[in-house]
Each structure stands twice: as C-alpha cells, then as structure tokens.
CSV table of C-alpha atoms and ligand atoms in Angstrom, one decimal:
chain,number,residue,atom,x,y,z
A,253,UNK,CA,58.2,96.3,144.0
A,254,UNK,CA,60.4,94.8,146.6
A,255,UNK,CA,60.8,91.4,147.6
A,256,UNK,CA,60.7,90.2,151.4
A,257,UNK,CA,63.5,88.1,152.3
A,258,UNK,CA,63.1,87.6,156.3
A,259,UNK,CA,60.7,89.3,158.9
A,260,UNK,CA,62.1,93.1,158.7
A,261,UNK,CA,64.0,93.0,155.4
A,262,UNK,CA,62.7,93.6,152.6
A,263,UNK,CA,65.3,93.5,149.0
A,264,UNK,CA,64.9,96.9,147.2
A,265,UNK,CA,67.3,96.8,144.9
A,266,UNK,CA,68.1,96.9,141.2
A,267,UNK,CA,68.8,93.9,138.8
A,268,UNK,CA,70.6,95.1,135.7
A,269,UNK,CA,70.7,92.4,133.1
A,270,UNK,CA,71.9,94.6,130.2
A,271,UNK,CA,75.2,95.5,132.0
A,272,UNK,CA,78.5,94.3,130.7
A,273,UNK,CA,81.1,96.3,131.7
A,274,UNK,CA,81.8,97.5,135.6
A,275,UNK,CA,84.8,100.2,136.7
A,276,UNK,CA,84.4,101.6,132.8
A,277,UNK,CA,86.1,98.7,130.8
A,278,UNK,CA,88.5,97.3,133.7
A,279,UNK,CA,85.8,94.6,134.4
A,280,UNK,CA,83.5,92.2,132.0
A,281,UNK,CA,80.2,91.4,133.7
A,282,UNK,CA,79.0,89.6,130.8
A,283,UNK,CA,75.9,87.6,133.1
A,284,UNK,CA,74.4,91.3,134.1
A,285,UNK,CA,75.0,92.2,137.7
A,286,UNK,CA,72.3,93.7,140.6
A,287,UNK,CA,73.0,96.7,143.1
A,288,UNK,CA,70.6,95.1,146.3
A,289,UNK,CA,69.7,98.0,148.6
A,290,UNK,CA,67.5,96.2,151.9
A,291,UNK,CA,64.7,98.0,153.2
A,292,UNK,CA,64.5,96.7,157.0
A,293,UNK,CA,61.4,97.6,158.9
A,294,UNK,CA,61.4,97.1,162.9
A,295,UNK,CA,60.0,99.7,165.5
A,296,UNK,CA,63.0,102.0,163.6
A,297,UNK,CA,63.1,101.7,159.6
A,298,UNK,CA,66.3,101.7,158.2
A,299,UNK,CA,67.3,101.5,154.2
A,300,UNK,CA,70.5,100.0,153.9
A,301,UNK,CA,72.6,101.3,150.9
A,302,UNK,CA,71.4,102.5,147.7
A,303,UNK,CA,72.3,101.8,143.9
A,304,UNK,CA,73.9,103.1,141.0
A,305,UNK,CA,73.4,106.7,139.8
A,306,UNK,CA,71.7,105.7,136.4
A,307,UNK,CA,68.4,104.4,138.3
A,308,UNK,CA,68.5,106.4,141.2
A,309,UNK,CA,65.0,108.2,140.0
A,310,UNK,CA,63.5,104.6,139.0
A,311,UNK,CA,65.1,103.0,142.8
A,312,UNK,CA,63.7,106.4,145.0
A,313,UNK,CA,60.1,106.0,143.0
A,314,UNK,CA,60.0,102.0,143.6
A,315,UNK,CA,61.1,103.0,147.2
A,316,UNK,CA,57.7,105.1,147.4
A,317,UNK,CA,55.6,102.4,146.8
A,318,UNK,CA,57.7,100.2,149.7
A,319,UNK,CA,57.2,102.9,152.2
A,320,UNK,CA,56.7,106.4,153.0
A,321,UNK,CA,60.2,107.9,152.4
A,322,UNK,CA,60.1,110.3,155.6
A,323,UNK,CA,59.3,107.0,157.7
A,324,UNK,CA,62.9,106.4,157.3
A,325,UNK,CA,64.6,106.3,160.2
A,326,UNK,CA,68.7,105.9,159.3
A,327,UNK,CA,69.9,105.5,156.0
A,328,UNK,CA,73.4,102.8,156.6
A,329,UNK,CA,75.7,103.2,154.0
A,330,UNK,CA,78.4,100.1,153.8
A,331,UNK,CA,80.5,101.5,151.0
A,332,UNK,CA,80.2,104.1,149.5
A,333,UNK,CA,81.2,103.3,145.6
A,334,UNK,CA,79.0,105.1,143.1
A,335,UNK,CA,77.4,101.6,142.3
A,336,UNK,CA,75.9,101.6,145.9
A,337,UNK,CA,76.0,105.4,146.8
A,338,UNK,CA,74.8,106.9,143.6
A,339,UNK,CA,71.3,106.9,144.1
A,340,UNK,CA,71.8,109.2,147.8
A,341,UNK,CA,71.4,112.9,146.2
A,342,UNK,CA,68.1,111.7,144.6
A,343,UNK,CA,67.0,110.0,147.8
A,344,UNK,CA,68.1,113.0,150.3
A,345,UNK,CA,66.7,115.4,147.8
A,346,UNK,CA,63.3,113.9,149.5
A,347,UNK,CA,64.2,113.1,153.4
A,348,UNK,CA,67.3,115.8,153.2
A,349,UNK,CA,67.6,115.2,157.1
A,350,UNK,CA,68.2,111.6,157.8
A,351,UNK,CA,71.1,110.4,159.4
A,352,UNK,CA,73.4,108.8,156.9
A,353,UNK,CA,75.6,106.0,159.1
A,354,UNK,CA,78.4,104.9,157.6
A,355,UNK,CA,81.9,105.1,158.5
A,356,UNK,CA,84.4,108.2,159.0
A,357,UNK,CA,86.1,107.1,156.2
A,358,UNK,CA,83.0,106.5,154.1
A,359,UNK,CA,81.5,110.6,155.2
A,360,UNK,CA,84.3,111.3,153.7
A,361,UNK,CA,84.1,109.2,150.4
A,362,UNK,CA,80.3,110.9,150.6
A,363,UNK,CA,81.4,114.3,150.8
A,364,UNK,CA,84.0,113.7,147.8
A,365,UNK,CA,81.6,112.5,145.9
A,366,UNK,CA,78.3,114.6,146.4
A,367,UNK,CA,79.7,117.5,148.1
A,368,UNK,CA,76.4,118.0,150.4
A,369,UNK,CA,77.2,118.4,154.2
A,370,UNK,CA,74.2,115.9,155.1
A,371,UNK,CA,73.7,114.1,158.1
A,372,UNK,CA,76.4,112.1,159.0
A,373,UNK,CA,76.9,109.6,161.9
A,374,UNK,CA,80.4,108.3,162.0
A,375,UNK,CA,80.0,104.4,163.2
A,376,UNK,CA,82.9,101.5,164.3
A,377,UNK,CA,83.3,97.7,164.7
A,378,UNK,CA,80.5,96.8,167.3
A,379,UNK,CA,78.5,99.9,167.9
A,380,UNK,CA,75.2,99.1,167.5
A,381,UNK,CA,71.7,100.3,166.4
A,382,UNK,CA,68.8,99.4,168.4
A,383,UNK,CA,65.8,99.3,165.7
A,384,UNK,CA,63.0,97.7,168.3
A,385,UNK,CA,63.3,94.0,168.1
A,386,UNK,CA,66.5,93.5,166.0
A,387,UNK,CA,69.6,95.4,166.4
A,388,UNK,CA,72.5,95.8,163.7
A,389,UNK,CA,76.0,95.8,164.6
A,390,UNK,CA,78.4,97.5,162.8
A,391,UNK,CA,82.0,95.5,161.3
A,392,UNK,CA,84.6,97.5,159.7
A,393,UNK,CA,86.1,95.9,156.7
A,394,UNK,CA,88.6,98.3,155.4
A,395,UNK,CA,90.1,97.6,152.3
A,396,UNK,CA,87.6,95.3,151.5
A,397,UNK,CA,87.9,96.5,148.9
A,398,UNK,CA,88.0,100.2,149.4
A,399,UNK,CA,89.5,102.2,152.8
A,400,UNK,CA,85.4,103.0,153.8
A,401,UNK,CA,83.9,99.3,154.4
A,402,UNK,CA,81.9,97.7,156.7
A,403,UNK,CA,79.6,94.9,157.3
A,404,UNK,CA,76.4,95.3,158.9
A,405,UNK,CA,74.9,92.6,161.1
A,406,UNK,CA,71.2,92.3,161.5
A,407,UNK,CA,70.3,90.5,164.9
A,408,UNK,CA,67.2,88.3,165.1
A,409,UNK,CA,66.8,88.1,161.4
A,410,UNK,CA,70.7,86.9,161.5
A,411,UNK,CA,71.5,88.8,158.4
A,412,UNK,CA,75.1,90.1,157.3
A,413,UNK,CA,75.2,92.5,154.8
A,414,UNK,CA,78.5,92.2,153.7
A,415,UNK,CA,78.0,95.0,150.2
A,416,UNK,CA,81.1,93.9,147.7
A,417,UNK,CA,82.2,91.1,150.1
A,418,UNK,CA,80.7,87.3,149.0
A,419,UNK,CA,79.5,89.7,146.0
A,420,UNK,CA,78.9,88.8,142.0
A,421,UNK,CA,78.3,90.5,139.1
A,422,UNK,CA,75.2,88.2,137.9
A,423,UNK,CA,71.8,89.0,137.7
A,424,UNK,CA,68.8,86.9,138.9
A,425,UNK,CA,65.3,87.3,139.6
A,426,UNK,CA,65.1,84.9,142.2
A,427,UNK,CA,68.0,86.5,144.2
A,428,UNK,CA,69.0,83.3,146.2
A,429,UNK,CA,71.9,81.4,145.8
A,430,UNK,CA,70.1,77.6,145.8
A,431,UNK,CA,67.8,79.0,142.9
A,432,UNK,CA,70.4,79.5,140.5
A,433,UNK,CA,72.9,77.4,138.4
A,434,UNK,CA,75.5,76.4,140.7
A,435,UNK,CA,78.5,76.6,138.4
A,436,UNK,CA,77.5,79.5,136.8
A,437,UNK,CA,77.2,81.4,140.2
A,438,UNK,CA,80.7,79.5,141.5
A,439,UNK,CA,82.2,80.7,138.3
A,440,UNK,CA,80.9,84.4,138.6
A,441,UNK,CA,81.7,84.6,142.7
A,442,UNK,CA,85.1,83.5,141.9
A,443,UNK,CA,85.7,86.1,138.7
A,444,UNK,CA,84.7,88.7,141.3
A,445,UNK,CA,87.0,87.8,143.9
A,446,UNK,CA,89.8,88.0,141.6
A,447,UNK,CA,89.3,90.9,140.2
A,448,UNK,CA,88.1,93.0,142.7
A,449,UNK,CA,89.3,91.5,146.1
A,450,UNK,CA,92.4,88.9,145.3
A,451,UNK,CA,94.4,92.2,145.9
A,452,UNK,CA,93.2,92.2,149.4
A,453,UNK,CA,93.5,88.5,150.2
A,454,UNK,CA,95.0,89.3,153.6
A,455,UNK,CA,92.8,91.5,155.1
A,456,UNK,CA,89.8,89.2,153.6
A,457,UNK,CA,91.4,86.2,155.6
A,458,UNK,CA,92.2,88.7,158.6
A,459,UNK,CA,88.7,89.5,158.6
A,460,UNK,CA,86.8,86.2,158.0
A,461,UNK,CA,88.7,85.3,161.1
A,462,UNK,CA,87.8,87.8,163.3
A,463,UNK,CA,84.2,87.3,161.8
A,464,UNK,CA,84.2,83.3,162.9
A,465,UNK,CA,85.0,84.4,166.4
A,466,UNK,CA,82.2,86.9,166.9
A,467,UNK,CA,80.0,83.9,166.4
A,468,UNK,CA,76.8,85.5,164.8
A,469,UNK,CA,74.3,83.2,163.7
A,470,UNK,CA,74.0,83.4,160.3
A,471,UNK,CA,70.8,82.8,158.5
A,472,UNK,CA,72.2,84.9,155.3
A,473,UNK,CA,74.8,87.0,153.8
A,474,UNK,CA,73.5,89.7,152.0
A,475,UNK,CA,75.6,91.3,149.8
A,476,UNK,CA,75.3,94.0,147.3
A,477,UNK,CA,75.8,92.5,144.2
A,478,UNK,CA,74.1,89.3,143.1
A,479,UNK,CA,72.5,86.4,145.0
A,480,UNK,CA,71.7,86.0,148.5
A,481,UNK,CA,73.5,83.3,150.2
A,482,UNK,CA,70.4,81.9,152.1
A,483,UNK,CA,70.7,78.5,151.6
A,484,UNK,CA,74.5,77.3,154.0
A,485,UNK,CA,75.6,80.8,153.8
A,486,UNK,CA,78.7,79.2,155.1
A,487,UNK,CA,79.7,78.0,151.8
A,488,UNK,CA,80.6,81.3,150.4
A,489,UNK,CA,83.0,81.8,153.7
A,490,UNK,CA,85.0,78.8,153.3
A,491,UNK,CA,85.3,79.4,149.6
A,492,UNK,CA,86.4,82.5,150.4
A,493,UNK,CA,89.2,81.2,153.0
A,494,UNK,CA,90.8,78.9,150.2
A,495,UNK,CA,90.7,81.5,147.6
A,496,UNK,CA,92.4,84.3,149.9
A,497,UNK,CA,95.3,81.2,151.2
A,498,UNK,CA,97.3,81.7,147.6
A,499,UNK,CA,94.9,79.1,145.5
A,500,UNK,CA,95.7,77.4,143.0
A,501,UNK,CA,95.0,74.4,140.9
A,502,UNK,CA,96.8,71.6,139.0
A,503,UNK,CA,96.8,73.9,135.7
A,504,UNK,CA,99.0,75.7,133.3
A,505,UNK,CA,98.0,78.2,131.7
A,506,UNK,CA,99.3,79.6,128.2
A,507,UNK,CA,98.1,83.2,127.5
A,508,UNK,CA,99.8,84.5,124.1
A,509,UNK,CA,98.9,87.1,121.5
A,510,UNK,CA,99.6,86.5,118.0
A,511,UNK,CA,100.4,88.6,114.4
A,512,UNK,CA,100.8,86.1,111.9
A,513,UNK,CA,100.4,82.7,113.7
A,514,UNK,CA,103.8,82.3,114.7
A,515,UNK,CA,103.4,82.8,118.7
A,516,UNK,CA,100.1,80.8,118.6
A,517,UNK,CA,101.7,78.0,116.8
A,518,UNK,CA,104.6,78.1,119.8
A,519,UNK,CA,102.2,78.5,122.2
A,520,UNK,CA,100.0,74.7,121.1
A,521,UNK,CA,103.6,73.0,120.4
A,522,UNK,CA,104.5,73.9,124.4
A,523,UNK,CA,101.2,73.1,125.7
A,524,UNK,CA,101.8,69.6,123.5
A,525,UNK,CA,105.4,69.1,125.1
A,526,UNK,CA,103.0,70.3,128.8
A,527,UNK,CA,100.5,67.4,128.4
A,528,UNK,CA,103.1,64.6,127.0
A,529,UNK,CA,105.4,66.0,130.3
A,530,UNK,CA,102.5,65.4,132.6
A,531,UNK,CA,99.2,63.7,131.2
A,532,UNK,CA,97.3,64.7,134.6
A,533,UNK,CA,97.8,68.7,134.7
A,534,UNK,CA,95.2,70.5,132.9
A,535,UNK,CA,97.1,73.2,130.1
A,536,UNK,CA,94.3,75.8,129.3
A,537,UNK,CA,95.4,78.0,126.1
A,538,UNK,CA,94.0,81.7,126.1
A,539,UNK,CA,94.5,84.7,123.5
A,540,UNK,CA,94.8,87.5,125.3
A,541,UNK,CA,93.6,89.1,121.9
A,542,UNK,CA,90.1,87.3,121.9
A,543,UNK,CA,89.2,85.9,125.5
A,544,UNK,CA,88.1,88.1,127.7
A,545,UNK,CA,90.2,89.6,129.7
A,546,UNK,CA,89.1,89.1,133.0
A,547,UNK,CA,88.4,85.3,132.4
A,548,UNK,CA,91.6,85.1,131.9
A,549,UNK,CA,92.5,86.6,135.4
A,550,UNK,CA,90.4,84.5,136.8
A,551,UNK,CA,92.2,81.4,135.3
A,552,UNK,CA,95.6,83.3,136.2
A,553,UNK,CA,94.0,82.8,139.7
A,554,UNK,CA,93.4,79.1,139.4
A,555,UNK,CA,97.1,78.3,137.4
A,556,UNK,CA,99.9,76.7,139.0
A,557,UNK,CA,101.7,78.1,136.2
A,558,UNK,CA,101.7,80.6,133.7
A,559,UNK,CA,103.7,81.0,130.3
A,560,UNK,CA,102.9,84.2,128.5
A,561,UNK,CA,103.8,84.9,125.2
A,562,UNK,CA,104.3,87.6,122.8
A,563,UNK,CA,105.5,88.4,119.1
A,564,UNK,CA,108.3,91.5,119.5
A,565,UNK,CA,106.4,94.5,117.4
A,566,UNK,CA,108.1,97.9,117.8
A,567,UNK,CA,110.6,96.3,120.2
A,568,UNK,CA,107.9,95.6,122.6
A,569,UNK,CA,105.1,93.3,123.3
A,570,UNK,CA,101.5,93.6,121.9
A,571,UNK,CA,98.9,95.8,123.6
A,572,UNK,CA,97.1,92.6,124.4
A,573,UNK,CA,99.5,91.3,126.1
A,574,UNK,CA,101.0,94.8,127.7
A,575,UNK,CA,97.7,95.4,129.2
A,576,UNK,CA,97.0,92.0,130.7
A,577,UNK,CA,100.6,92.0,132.4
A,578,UNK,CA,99.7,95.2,134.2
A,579,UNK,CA,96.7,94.0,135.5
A,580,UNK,CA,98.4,90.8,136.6
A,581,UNK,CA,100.6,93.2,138.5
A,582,UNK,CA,97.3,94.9,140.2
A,583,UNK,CA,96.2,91.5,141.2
A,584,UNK,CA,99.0,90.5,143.0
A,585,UNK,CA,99.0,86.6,142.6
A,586,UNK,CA,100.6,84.7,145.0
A,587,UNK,CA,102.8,81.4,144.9
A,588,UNK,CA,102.7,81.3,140.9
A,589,UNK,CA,105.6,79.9,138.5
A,590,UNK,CA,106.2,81.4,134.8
A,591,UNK,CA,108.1,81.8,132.1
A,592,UNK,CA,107.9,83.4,128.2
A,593,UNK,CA,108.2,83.1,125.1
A,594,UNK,CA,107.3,84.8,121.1
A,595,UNK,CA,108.2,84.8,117.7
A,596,UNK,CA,110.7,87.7,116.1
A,597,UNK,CA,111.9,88.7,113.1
A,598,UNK,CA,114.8,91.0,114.0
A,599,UNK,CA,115.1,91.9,117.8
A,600,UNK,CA,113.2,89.9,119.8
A,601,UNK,CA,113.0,91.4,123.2
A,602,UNK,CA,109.3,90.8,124.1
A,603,UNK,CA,110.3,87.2,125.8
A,604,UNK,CA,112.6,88.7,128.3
A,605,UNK,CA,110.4,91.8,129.0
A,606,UNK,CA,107.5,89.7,129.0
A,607,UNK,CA,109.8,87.9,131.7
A,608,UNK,CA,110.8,90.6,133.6
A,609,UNK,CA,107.3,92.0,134.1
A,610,UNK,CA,106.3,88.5,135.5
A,611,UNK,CA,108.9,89.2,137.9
A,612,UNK,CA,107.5,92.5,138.9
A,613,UNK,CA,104.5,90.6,139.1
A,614,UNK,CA,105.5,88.8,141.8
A,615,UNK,CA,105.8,85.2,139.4
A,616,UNK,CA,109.0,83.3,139.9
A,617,UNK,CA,110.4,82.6,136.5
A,618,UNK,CA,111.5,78.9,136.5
A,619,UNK,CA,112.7,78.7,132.4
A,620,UNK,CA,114.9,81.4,130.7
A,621,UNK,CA,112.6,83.6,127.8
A,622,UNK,CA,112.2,81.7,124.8
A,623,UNK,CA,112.0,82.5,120.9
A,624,UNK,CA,111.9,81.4,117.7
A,625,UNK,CA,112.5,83.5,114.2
A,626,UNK,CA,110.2,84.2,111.6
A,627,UNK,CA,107.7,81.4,111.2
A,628,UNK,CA,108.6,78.1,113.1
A,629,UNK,CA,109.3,75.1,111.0
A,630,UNK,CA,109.3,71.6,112.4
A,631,UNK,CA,112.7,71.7,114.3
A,632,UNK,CA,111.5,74.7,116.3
A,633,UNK,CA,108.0,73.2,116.8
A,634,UNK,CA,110.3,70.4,118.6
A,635,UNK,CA,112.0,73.0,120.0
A,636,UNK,CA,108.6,74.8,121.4
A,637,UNK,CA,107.7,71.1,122.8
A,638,UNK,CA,110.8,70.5,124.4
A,639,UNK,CA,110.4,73.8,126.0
A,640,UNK,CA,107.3,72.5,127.4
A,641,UNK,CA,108.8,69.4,128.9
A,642,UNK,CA,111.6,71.7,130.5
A,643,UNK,CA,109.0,74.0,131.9
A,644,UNK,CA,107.5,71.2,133.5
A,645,UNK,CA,110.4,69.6,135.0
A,646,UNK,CA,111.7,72.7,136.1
A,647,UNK,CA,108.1,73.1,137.8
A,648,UNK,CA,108.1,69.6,139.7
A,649,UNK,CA,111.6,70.3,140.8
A,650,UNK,CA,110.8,73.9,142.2
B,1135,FEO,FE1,80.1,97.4,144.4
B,1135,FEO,FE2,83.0,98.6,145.5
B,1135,FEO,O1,81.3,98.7,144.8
C-alpha cells in the first residue's frame, strides 16, 4: 500500500533492504536502498517516476490497489535510469497511451532503453502542468547525474522531487529524514554524493543556485532514493553547497594494500610520524584490500590528504590498489595533496606509478614516491616515520 505524505501525494515506491550492490559492483549500498515513485492526485492524477525492473510486476500491482491505472493522467519521468524507469514497459503494457513527460533528452534515454514509440511530451525548465489545484513546474538538471535530469516542483504541496539529487542508498520504513539515525543518514547522503554526483560538483552548485533564486517554498524534497527531507529540507541544500565547494577535512588518509605485511607496516610507521607531526589532524588508515571500496571514496572526499601505497608485483601495483586509483580518477577530487609509497623486492616502480596516477587524478604530489626493500627493519620504520613528518611539513607549507 502507499503511504500519504502531503494532500495530493501519495509515496508508491519500493524499499529494498536486501540490496547491496548498485551500478553492478561499482557501488556498495550496504544499508539497502528505496526507488520512491509519488502517486499525486489533484483534479489530474499524475505518477511520478517508477522503480527498478526486478519489481515492476509487484510496484504496477501495489499501484492497482492505490488507484485505477487508466485514471492516470501523465506519467513524469525525471530520469530515466533503469532504477527509476524499469518498471514503464510493465506499467504501459496497462495504460499504453499515457503521455510520458520527461525531457528530450530523457525520450530519448526511453527509447534506447525500451525501444516502444510511446507517448512522449518533451518538457523544459519552467513549463508547467496545471493538475487542478497544484501545478508542477519542470527544472532541468542535466548532468545531475545523467544528460536527461530534471526536477519537478509541486506547487501548493511545495514538493521538489529532485530523483538522484539529495538522494541515498538506505532503506527505511518511515521514509522521513527526522525519523531515522541522523549519522547514519549524514553518512549515507554523503557516500552518495561522492560516488554518484562529486563528478558533477559544478553543475550541482550551478544549479542549487539557480534553484535558491526561483524561491519555491519548500515544504519537502522528495527524492528517489531514500528519505524524504520533510523535516528543514534546507539542510540537505546547504550540505550539499559545502560538499560541491572542494570539501575537505582536517584528515589524512593512508590507503595501502599489502602482500606480506611490508606496505602495511610502512603505512602505520607514517601515520605514527603523521600524528607525532601534528597531534590535531585526524590520520585514518584503510586497506584498499578489505574496506570497502566506496567508503573509502567517501573518506578520499573528506581527506586533506592522501598517501597511497602499494607493494610492486609484476612491476605494477596491486588490483586493489589499481582499481581504486581509477575510480579516484572518475571522481574527480578537488584541492587534494598526495604522495606514495610500498615495499619491493627487486624493481620497485609501484610508488612512482602510484604517483603519477595521483597526478592524473588531479592530486598534487607534495613528497617524492617512497620505498623500502624486502621487509622493513627498525631504521626504515624511522625512515617510514620521518616520511610522515616530511609529508606533513611539506603539507603546512603548500
Ligand atoms: Fe537512481 Fe541515476 O538513478
């Protein structure tokens, strides 16, 4: 059954606690995630996105016992990802004939996808639907994160329905964002920014902006993944405009993969030489191996700093490691400081490729690569420390 939110809106969605994984394996969800579709009924009904494929029978028979499906009016589509679109050939199998709003660039995500010439009404930034009472206004959001979004605004109910954007993968029953542990939701909005819109940060500011001086009242933001910001919905929007402004923290970070011990034993001698540098920055230490991969994006995000280290195998750096620094290229950090370091036995080049992938990254490399041979014995744990200490001046001069 749905759940009412305001006057005309009623949440339709999906809740799907057993999901871990989003984009195949690219993203951990590991607190479940939601795909909330909004039923809104005024003189002119309108059902505003759908959900992922796997429950589009289970979301168009729970629809049925909302309404009856050929009293839909318009069917709004904000973005057209097969997380929000993949319930629409089940759903049009039934009322084949509504019109599908959405915008040129999301009929033509539709089409790609589905491959059924259906209904479509191409929409821009402030046209507008008159639905009897209320009227929703249309904000394109491209890139936001795909070329096809848009925001909907719902007048008199005050509701902007903002799909990915404000969005988290965490699933709740109570679907608001003052009924659910605060830290737990912070943590989970801010692991979805990273890794989904951090790339974007630009046009997220860009747009927040232009949003601010449209000057909707805003009773909620209603995205399509996770809570509902009902309770100051502003919150999420000034969050939002520090994370997309290059954020960081007073941390370091030290993400390394390890063989035999060696790197991870150079990797807590340098945060050692960090903290005895400077007792007030917070030195985090991550295996890229074992933590998961997109927490440690997200505390990439909130880092200063960053060392990354590696063993050389096969002249080259761990798959751990080789796949997190390509996805730290995706991202697209901003205003970050590095440097590297591993253990060798013979050659020794993952340091300075781990170094010059940084680069490509976008980090600026403030210490030269740095490594020790074979297993490190007391003088190069010194060594690792004073490396540490040299990272951090280098850092406070920089
Ligand atoms: Fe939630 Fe970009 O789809």
């Amino acid at each position: 059954m749905g759940k009412k939110i305001s006057d005309h809106v009623t949440w339709v969605g999906k809740i799907d606690w057993e999901l871990k994984h989003f984009h195949g394996e690219e993203l951990s969800t590991n607190r479940g995630s939601g795909y909330n579709s909004y039923l809104i009924r005024d003189r002119k009904v309108v059902l505003m996105d759908t959900v992922w494929q796997p429950y589009d029978a289970e979301f168009v028979a729970r629809l049925k016992e909302e309404i009856d499906l050929r009293d839909i009016d318009y069917i709004v589509m904000n973005h057209n990802e097969i997380d929000h679109s993949g319930a629409l050939p089940e759903l049009m199998r039934e009322i084949p004939d509504t019109p599908i709003y959405c915008t040129k660039k999301g009929e033509a995500i539709i089409r790609g996808h589905y491959h059924q010439d259906w209904n479509f009404v191409n929409v821009k930034t402030n046209d507008t639907l008159e639905l009897g009472e209320t009227t929703l206004t249309f904000i394109e959001a491209p890139m936001l994160h795909w070329p096809d979004t848009m925001f909907s605004y719902l007048s008199g109910d005050q509701i902007l329905f903002s799909n990915d954007g404000f969005g988290q993968h965490f699933a709740t029953e109570s679907l608001y964002n003052d009924t659910v542990d605060q830290t737990e939701l912070y943590y989970e909005a801010e692991k979805y920014y990273v890794n989904i819109l951090n790339l974007y940060s630009a046009n997220v500011a860009r747009k927040i902006k232009e949003l601010l001086a449209m000057n909707l009242p805003l009773s909620m933001i209603a995205p399509s993944h996770g809570v509902i910001w009902k309770n100051e919905p502003e919150q999420i929007i000034k969050k939002y405009l520090e994370w997309a402004d290059a954020y960081q923290e007073d941390q370091i970070l030290i993400v390394y993969d390890t063989m035999w011990n060696s790197t991870r034993t150079m990797a807590e001698a340098v945060g050692y030489g960090i903290q005895k540098e400077d007792p007030k920055v917070k030195v985090r230490l991550m295996n890229a191996a074992k933590d998961d991969k997109n927490d440690i994006l997200t505390e990439v995000f909130r880092s200063k700093a960053v060392l990354v280290g590696s063993p050389t195998v096969n002249y080259g750096v761990t798959y751990a490691i080789g796949g997190l620094l390509e996805m730290m290229k995706g991202l697209r950090f901003k205003n970050k400081k590095a440097a590297s370091f591993g253990s060798y036995g013979w050659s020794g080049e993952a340091p300075k490729q781990i170094s010059e992938k940084l680069q490509e990254c976008g980090f600026e490399i403030i210490c030269e690569p740095f490594k020790t041979l074979w297993v490190p014995d007391q003088s190069a744990v010194e060594e690792c420390r004073n490396y540490g200490i040299a990272f951090v001046e280098a850092l406070n001069i920089g």
